[in-house]
CSV table of C-alpha atoms and ligand atoms in Angstrom, one decimal:
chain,number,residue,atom,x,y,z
A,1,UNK,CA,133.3,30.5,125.1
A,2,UNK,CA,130.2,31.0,123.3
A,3,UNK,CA,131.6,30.9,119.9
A,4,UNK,CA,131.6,27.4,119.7
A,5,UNK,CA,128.2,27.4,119.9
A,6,UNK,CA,125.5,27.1,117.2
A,7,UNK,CA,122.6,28.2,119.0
A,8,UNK,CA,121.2,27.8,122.1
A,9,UNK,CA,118.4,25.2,122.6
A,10,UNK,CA,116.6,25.3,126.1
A,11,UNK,CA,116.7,28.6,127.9
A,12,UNK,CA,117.9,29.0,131.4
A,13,UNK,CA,114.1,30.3,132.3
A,14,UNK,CA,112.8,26.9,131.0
A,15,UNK,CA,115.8,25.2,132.9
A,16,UNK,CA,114.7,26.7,136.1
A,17,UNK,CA,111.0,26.0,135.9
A,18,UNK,CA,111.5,22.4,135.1
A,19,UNK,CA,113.1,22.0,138.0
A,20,UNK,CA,110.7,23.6,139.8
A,21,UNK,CA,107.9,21.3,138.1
A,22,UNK,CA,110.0,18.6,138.9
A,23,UNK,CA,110.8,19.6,142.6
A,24,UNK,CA,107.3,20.0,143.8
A,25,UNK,CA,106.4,16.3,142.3
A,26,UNK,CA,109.2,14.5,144.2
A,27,UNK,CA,108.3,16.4,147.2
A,28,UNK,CA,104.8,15.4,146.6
A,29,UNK,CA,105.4,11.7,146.0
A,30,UNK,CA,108.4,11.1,148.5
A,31,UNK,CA,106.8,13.1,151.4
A,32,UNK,CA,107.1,11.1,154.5
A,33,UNK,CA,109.3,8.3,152.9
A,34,UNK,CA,113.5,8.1,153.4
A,35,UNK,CA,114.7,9.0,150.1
A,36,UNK,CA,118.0,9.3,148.9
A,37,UNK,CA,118.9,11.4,145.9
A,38,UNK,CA,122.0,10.2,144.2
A,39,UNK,CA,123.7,12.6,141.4
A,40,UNK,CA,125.2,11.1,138.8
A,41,UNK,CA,128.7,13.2,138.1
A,42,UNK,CA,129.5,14.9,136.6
A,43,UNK,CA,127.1,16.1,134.2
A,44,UNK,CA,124.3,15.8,136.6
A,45,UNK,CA,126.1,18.2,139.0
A,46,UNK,CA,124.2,21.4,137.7
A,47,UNK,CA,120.5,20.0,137.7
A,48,UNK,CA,120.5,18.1,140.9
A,49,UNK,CA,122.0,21.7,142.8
A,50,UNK,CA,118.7,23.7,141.1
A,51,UNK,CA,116.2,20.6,141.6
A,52,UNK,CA,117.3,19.8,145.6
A,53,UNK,CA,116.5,23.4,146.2
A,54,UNK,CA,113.3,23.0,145.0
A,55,UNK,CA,112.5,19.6,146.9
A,56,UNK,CA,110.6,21.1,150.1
A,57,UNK,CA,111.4,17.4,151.9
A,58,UNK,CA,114.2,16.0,153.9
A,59,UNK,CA,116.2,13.9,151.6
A,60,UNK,CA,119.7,12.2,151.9
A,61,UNK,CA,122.0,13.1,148.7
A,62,UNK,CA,124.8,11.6,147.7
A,63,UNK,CA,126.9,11.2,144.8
A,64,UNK,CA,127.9,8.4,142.1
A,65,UNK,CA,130.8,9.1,139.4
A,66,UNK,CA,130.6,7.0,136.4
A,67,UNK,CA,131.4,7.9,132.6
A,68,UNK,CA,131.1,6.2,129.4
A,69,UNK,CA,131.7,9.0,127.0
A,70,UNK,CA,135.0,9.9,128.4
A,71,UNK,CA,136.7,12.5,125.9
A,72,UNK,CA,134.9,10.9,123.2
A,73,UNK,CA,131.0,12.2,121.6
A,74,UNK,CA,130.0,8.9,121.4
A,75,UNK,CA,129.6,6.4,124.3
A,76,UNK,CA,131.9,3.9,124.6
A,77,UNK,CA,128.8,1.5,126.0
A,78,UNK,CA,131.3,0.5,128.7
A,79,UNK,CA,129.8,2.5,132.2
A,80,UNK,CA,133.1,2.9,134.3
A,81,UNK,CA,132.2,3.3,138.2
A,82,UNK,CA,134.4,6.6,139.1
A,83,UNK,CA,133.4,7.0,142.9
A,84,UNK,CA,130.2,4.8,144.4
A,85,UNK,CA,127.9,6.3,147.3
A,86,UNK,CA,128.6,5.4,150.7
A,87,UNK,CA,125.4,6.1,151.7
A,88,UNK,CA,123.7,2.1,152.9
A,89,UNK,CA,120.7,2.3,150.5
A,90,UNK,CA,118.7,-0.8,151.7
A,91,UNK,CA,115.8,-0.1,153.0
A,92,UNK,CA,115.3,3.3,151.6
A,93,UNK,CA,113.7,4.7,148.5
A,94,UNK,CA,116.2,5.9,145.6
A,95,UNK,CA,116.0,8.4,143.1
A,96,UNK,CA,118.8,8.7,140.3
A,97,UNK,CA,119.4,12.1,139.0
A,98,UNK,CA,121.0,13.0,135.7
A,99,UNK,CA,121.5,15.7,133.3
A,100,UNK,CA,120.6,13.2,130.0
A,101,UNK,CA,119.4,10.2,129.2
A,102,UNK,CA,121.0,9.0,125.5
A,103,UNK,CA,121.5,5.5,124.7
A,104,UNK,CA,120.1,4.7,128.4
A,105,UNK,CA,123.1,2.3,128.9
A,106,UNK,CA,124.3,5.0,131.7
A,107,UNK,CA,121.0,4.5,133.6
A,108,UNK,CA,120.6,0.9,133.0
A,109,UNK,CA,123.8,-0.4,134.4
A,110,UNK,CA,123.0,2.4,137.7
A,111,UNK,CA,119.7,1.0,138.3
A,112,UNK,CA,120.4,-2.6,137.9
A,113,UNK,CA,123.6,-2.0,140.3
A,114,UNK,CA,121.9,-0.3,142.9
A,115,UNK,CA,118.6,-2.8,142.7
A,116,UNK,CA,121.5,-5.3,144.2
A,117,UNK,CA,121.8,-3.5,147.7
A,118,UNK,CA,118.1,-4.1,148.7
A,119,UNK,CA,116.3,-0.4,148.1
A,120,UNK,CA,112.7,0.1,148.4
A,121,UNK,CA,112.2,1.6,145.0
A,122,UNK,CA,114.9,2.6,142.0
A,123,UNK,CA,113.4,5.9,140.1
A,124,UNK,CA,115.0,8.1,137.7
A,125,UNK,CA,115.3,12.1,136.9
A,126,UNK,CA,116.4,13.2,134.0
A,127,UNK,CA,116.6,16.8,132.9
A,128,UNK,CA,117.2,15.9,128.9
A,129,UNK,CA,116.0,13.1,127.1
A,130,UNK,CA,116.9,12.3,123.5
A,131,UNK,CA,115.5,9.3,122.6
A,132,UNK,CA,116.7,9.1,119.3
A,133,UNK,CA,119.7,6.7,120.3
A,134,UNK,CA,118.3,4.6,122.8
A,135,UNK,CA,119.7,1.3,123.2
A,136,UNK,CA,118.4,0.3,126.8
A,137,UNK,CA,114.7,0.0,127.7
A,138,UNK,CA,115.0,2.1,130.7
A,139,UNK,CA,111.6,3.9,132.6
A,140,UNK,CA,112.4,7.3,132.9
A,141,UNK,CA,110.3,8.2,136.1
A,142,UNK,CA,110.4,12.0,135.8
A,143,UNK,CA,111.5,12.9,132.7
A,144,UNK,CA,112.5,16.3,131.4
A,145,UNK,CA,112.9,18.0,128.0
A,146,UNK,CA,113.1,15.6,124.9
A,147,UNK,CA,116.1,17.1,122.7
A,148,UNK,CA,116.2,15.9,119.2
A,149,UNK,CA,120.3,14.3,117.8
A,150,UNK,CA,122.2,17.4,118.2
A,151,UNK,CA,124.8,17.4,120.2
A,152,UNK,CA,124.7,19.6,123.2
A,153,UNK,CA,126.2,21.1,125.9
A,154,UNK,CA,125.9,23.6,129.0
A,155,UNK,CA,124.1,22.7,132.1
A,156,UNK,CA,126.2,20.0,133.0
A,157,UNK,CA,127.1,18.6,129.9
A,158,UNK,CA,130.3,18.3,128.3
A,159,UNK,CA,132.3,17.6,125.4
A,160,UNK,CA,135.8,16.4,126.2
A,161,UNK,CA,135.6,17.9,129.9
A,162,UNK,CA,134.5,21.4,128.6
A,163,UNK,CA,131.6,23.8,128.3
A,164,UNK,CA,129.9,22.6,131.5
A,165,UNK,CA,129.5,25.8,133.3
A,166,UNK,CA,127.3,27.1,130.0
A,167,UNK,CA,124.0,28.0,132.0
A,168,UNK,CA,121.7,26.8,129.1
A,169,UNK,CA,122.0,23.7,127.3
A,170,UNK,CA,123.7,24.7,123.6
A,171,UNK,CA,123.8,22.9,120.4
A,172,UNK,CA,127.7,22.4,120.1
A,173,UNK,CA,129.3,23.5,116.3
A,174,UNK,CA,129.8,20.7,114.0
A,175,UNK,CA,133.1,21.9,113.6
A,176,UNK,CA,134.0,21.5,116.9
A,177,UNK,CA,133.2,17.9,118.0
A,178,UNK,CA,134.4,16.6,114.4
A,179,UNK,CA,137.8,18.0,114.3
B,201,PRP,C1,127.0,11.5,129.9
B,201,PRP,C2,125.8,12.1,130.6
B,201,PRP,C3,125.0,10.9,131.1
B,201,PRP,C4,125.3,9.8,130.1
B,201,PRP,C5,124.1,9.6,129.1
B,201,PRP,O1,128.0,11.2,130.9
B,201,PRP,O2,126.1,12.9,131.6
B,201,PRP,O3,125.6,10.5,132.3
B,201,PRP,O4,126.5,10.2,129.3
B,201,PRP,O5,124.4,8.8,128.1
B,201,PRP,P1,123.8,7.4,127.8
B,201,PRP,O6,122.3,7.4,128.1
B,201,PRP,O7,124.1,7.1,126.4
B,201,PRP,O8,124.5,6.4,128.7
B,201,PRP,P2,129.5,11.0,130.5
B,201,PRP,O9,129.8,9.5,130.3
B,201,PRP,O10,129.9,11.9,129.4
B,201,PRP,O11,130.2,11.4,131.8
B,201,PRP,P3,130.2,12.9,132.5
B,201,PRP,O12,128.8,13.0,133.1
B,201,PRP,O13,131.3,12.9,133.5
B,201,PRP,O14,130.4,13.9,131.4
B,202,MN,MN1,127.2,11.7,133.0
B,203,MG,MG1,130.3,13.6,129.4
């Protein structure tokens, strides 16, 4: 599998003490509040299960499916809901969690949805962030490793469906994605 790859980018030792980093300051900040966790699949599948291990609080966690990427390496801008929580978030503190933030269009349409069904608070967590192509204005709450415009994947993230069970996040090879 690894010979599609260029080169690897973020280590899986960095990986894990983000989310340790990352763990201890939601714990911290949410501690005595009802928080739900909501993971974003499927490329935040692979974060959120190393960061809710590290969250020392009782948390709800549930999942949303949404893509806008598809099969493609560029988003489409069009955010299809897959599968919606049915976890009743009114009333209760939410925290997004996903594996990047790109264009931001993901993360805007999520938080502007879920804003509708009366939460307490709508925060983000993201373990990449490549701000390069950002289109939305979104506040990214606890944000993790800026990436520069490469494409990448491992640790969640695919390209066309594949390459998510890489353990560290990879620049893909050119020839690859523009085949
Ligand atoms: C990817 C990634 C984020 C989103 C980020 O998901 O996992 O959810 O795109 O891009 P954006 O900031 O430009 O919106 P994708 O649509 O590929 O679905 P997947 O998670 O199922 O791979
Ligand atoms: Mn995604
Ligand atoms: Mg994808």
């Amino acid at each position: 599998m690894m010979e599609v790859i260029e080169r690897v980018l973020i280590s899986k030792g960095e990986l894990d003490r983000q989310a340790e980093e990352l763990g201890r300051r939601i714990s911290e900040d949410y501690a005595g509040k009802e928080l739900v966790i909501i993971g974003v699949l499927k490329g935040g599948f692979i974060f959120l299960a190393d960061l809710a291990r590290k969250i020392t609080i009782p948390v709800d966690l549930d999942f949303m499916s949404v893509s806008s990427y598809g099969d493609s390496s560029k988003s489409s801008g069009v955010v299809k809901i897959i599968k919606d929580v049915d976890t009743n978030i009114g009333g209760k503190h939410v925290l997004i969690v996903e594996d990047i933030i790109d264009t931001g269009l993901t993360l805007n349409h999520l938080v502007e949805l879920l804003k509708t069904r009366g939460p307490l608070s709508v925060k983000i967590c993201a373990a990449l962030d490549k701000p390069s192509k950002r289109k939305a204005n979104v506040q990214v709450d606890y944000k993790g490793i800026e990436i520069p415009d490469e494409f990448v994947v491992g640790y969640g993230l695919d390209y066309a469906g594949k390459y998510r069970n890489i353990p560290e996040v990879c620049i893909l090879k050119k020839e690859i994605y523009m085949k």
